[in-house]
PDB file of C-alpha atoms in Angstrom:
ATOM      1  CA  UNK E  16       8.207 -13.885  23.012  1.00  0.00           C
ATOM      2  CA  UNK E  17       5.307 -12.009  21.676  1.00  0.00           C
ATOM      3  CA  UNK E  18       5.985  -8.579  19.577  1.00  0.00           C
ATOM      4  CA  UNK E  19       4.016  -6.416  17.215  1.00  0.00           C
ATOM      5  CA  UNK E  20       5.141  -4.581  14.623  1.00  0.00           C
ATOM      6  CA  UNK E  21       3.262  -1.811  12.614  1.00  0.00           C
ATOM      7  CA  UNK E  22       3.940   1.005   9.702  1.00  0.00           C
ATOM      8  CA  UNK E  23       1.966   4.512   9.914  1.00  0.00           C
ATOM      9  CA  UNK E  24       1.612   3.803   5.958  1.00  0.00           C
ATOM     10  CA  UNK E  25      -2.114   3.005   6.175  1.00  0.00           C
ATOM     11  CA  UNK E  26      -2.642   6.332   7.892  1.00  0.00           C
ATOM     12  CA  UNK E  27      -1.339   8.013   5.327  1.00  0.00           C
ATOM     13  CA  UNK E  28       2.234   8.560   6.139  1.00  0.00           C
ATOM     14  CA  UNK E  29       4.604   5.558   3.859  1.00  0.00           C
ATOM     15  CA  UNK E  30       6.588   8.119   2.730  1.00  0.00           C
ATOM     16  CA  UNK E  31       7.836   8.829   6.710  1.00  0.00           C
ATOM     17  CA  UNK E  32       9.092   5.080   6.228  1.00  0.00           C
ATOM     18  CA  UNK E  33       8.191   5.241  10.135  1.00  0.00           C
ATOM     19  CA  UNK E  34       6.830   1.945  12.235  1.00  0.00           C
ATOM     20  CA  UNK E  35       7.310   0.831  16.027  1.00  0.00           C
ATOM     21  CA  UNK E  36       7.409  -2.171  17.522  1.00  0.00           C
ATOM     22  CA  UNK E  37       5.773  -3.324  20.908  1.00  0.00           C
ATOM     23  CA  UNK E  38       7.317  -6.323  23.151  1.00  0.00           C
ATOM     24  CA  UNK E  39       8.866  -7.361  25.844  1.00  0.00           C
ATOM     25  CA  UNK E  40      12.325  -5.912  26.895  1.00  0.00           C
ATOM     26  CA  UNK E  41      14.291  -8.680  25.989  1.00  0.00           C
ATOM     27  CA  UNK E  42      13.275  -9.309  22.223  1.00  0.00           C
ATOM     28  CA  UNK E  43      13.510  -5.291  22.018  1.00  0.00           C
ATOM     29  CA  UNK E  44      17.343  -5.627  23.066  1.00  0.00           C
ATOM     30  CA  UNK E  45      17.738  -7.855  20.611  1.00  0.00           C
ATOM     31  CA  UNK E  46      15.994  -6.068  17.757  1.00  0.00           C
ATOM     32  CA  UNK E  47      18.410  -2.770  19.296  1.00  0.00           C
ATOM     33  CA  UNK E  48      21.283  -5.085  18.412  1.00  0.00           C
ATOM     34  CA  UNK E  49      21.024  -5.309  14.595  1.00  0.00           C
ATOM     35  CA  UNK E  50      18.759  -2.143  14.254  1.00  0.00           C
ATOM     36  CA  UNK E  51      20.788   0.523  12.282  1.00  0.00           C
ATOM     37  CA  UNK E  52      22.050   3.241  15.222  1.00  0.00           C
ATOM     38  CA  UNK E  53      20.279   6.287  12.550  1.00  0.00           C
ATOM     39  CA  UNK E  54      17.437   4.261  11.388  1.00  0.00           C
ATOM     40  CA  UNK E  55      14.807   7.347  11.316  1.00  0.00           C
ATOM     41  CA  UNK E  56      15.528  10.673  11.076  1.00  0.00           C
ATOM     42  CA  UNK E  57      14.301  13.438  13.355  1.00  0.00           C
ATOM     43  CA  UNK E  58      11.605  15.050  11.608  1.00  0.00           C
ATOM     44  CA  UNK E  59       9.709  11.876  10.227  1.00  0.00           C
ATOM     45  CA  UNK E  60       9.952  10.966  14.604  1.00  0.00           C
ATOM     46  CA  UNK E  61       8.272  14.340  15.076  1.00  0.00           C
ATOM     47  CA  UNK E  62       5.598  14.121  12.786  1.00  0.00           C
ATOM     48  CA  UNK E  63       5.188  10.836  13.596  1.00  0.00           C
ATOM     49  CA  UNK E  64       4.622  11.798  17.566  1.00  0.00           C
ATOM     50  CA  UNK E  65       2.642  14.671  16.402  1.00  0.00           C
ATOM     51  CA  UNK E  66       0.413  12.619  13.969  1.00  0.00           C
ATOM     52  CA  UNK E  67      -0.219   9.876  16.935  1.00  0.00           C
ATOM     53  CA  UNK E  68      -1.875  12.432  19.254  1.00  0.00           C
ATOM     54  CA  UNK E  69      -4.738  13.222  16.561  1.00  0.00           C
ATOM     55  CA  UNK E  70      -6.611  10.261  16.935  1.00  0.00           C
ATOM     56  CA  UNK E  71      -9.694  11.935  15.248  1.00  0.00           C
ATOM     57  CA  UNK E  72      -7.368  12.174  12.103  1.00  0.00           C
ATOM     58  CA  UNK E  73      -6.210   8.976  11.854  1.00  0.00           C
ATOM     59  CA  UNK E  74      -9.208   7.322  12.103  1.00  0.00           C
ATOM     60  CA  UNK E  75     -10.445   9.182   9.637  1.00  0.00           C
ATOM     61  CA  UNK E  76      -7.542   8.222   7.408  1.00  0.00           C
ATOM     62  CA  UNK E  77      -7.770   4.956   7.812  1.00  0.00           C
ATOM     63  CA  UNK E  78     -11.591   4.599   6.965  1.00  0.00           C
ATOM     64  CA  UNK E  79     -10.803   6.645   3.810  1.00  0.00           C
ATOM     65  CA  UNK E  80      -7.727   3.887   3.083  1.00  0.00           C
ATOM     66  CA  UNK E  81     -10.287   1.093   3.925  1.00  0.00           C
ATOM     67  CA  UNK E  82     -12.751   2.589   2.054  1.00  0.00           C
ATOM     68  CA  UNK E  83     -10.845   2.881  -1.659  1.00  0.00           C
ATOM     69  CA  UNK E  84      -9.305  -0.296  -0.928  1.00  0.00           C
ATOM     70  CA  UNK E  85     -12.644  -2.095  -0.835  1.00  0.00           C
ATOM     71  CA  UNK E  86     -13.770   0.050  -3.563  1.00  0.00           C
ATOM     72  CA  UNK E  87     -10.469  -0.876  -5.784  1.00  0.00           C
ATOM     73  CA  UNK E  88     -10.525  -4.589  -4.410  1.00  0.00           C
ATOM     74  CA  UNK E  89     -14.195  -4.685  -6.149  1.00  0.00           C
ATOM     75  CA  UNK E  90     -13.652  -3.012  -9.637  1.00  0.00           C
ATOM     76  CA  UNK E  91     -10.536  -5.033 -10.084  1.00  0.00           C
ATOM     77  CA  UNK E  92     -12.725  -8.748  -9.136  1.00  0.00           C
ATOM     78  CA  UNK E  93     -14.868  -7.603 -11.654  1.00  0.00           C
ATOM     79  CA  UNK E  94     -12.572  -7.121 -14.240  1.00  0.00           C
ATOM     80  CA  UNK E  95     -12.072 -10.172 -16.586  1.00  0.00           C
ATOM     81  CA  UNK E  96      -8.483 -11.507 -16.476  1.00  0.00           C
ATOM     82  CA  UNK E  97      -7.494 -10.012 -13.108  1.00  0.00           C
ATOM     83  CA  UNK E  98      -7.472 -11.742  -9.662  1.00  0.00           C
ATOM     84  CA  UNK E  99      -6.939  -9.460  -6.999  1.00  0.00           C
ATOM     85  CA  UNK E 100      -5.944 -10.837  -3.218  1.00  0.00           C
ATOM     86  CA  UNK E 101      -7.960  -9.632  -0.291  1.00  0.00           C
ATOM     87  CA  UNK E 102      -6.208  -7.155   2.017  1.00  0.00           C
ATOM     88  CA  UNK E 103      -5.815  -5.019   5.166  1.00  0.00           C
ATOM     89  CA  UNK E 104      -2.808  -3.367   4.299  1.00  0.00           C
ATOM     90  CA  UNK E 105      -2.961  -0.137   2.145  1.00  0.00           C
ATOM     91  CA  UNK E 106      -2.494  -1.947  -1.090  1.00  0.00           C
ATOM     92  CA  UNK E 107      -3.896  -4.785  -2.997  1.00  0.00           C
ATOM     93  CA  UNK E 108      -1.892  -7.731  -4.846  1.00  0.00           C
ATOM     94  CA  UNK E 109      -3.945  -8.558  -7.957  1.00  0.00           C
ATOM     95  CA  UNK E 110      -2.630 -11.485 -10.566  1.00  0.00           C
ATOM     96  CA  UNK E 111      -3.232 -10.824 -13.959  1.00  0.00           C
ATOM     97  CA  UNK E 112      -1.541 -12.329 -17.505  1.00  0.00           C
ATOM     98  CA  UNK E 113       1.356 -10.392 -19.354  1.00  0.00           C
ATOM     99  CA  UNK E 114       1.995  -8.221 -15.868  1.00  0.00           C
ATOM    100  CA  UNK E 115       5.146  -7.089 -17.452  1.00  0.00           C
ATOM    101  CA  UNK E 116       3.463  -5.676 -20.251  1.00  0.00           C
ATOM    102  CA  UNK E 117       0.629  -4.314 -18.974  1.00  0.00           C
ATOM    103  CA  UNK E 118       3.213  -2.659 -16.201  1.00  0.00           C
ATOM    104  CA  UNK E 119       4.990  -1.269 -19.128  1.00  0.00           C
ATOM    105  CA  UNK E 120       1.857   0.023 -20.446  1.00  0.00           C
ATOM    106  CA  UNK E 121       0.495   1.730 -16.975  1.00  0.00           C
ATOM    107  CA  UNK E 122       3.642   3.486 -16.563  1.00  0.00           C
ATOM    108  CA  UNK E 123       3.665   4.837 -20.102  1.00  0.00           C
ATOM    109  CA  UNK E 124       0.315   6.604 -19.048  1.00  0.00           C
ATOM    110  CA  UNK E 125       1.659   7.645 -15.864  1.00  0.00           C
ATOM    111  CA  UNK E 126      -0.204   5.135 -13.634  1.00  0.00           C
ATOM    112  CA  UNK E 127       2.498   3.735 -11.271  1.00  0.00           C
ATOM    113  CA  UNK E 128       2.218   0.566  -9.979  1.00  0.00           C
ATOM    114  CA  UNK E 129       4.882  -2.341  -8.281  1.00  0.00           C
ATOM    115  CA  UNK E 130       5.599  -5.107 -10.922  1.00  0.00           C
ATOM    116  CA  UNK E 131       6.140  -8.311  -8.389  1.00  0.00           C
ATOM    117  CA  UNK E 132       6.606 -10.918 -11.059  1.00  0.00           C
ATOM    118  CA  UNK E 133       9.566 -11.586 -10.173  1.00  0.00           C
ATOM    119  CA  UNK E 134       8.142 -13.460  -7.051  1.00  0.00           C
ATOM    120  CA  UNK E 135       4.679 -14.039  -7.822  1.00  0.00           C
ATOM    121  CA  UNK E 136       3.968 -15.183 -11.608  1.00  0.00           C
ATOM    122  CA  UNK E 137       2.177 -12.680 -13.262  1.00  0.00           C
ATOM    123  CA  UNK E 138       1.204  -9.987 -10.294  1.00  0.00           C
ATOM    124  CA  UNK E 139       1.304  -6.405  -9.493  1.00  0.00           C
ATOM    125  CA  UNK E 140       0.511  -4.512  -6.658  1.00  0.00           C
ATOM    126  CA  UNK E 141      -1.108  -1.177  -6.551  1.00  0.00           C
ATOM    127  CA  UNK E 142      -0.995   1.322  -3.165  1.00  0.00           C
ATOM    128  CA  UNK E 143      -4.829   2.720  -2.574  1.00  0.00           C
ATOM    129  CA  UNK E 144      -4.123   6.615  -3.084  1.00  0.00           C
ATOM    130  CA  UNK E 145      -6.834   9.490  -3.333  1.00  0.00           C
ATOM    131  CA  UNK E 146     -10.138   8.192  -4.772  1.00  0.00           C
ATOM    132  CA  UNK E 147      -9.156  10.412  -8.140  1.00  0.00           C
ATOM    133  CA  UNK E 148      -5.830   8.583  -8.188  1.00  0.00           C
ATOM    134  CA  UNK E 149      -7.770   5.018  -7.992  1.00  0.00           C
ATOM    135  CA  UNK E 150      -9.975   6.029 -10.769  1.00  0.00           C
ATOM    136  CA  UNK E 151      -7.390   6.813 -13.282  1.00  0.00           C
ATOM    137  CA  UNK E 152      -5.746   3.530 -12.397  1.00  0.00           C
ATOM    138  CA  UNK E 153      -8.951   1.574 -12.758  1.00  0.00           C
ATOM    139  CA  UNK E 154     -10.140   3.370 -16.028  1.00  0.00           C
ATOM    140  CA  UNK E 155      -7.059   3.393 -17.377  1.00  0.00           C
ATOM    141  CA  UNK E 156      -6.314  -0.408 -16.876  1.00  0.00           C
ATOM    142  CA  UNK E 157      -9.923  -0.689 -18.284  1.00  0.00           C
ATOM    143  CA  UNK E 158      -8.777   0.616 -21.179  1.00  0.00           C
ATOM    144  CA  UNK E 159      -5.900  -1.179 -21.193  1.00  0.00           C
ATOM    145  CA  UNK E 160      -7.643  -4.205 -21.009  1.00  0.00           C
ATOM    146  CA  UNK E 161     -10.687  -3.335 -23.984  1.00  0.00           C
ATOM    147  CA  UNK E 162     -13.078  -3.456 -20.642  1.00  0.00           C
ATOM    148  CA  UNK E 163     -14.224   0.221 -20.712  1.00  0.00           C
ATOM    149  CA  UNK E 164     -17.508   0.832 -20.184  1.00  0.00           C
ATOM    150  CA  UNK E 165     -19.004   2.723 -23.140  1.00  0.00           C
TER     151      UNK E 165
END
């Protein structure tokens, strides 16, 4: 059985925590079986349904996700000390040494990012926001880092 599963994140709406899944009636019954019975509530379904119709919009959004992520996925290969993992979600994976630390140190300046050490050695992962939010993350794990440009 075939199925595809999605999120609405990389259009801009994570914090609706809403998806959908397409397959065949079978493997849907069987998803319904272990699915929670209030799994999503009303309003994130409406704005959801809503959202879906503006297909103008959501392109949009999605080229402006694509676009900082590319932007992001290149200043962070270019930094010295930090391997970042291509992607087509709305967030990039990068490795980089003392990722507690420097986790520790991005949060004290308000930069909030996922520490995922715990399951990959030494990596973080950063969701692409607004192009100003990127930049303070960048610049500021520059200057973590003593890669600032001066």
């Amino acid at each position: 059985h075939m199925a595809i599963l999605r999120t609405l994140s990389k259009i801009g709406f994570a914090s609706l925590r809403v998806g959908y899944l397409l397959g065949d009636e079978g493997l849907i019954g069987e998803v319904n079986k272990v699915r929670l019975p209030f799994n999503l509530n009303a309003l994130s379904q409406a704005v959801a349904r809503e959202a879906l119709r503006e297909k103008k919009m959501i392109d949009a959004c999605i080229k402006k996700v694509s676009s900082e992520r590319d932007r992001l996925f290149g200043e962070l290969a270019a930094l010295k000390g930090v391997t970042p993992s291509p992607s087509e979600a709305n967030f990039i994976l990068f490795r980089i040494k003392g990722a507690d630390e420097i986790h520790k140190k991005l949060i004290k300046q308000g930069v909030l990012v996922r520490n995922l050490s715990s399951v990959i050695k030494d990596s973080l992962r950063v969701t692409i926001g607004t192009p100003e939010e990127n930049s303070i993350f960048i610049e500021t794990l520059k200057k973590l880092l003593g890669q600032e440009e001066k």
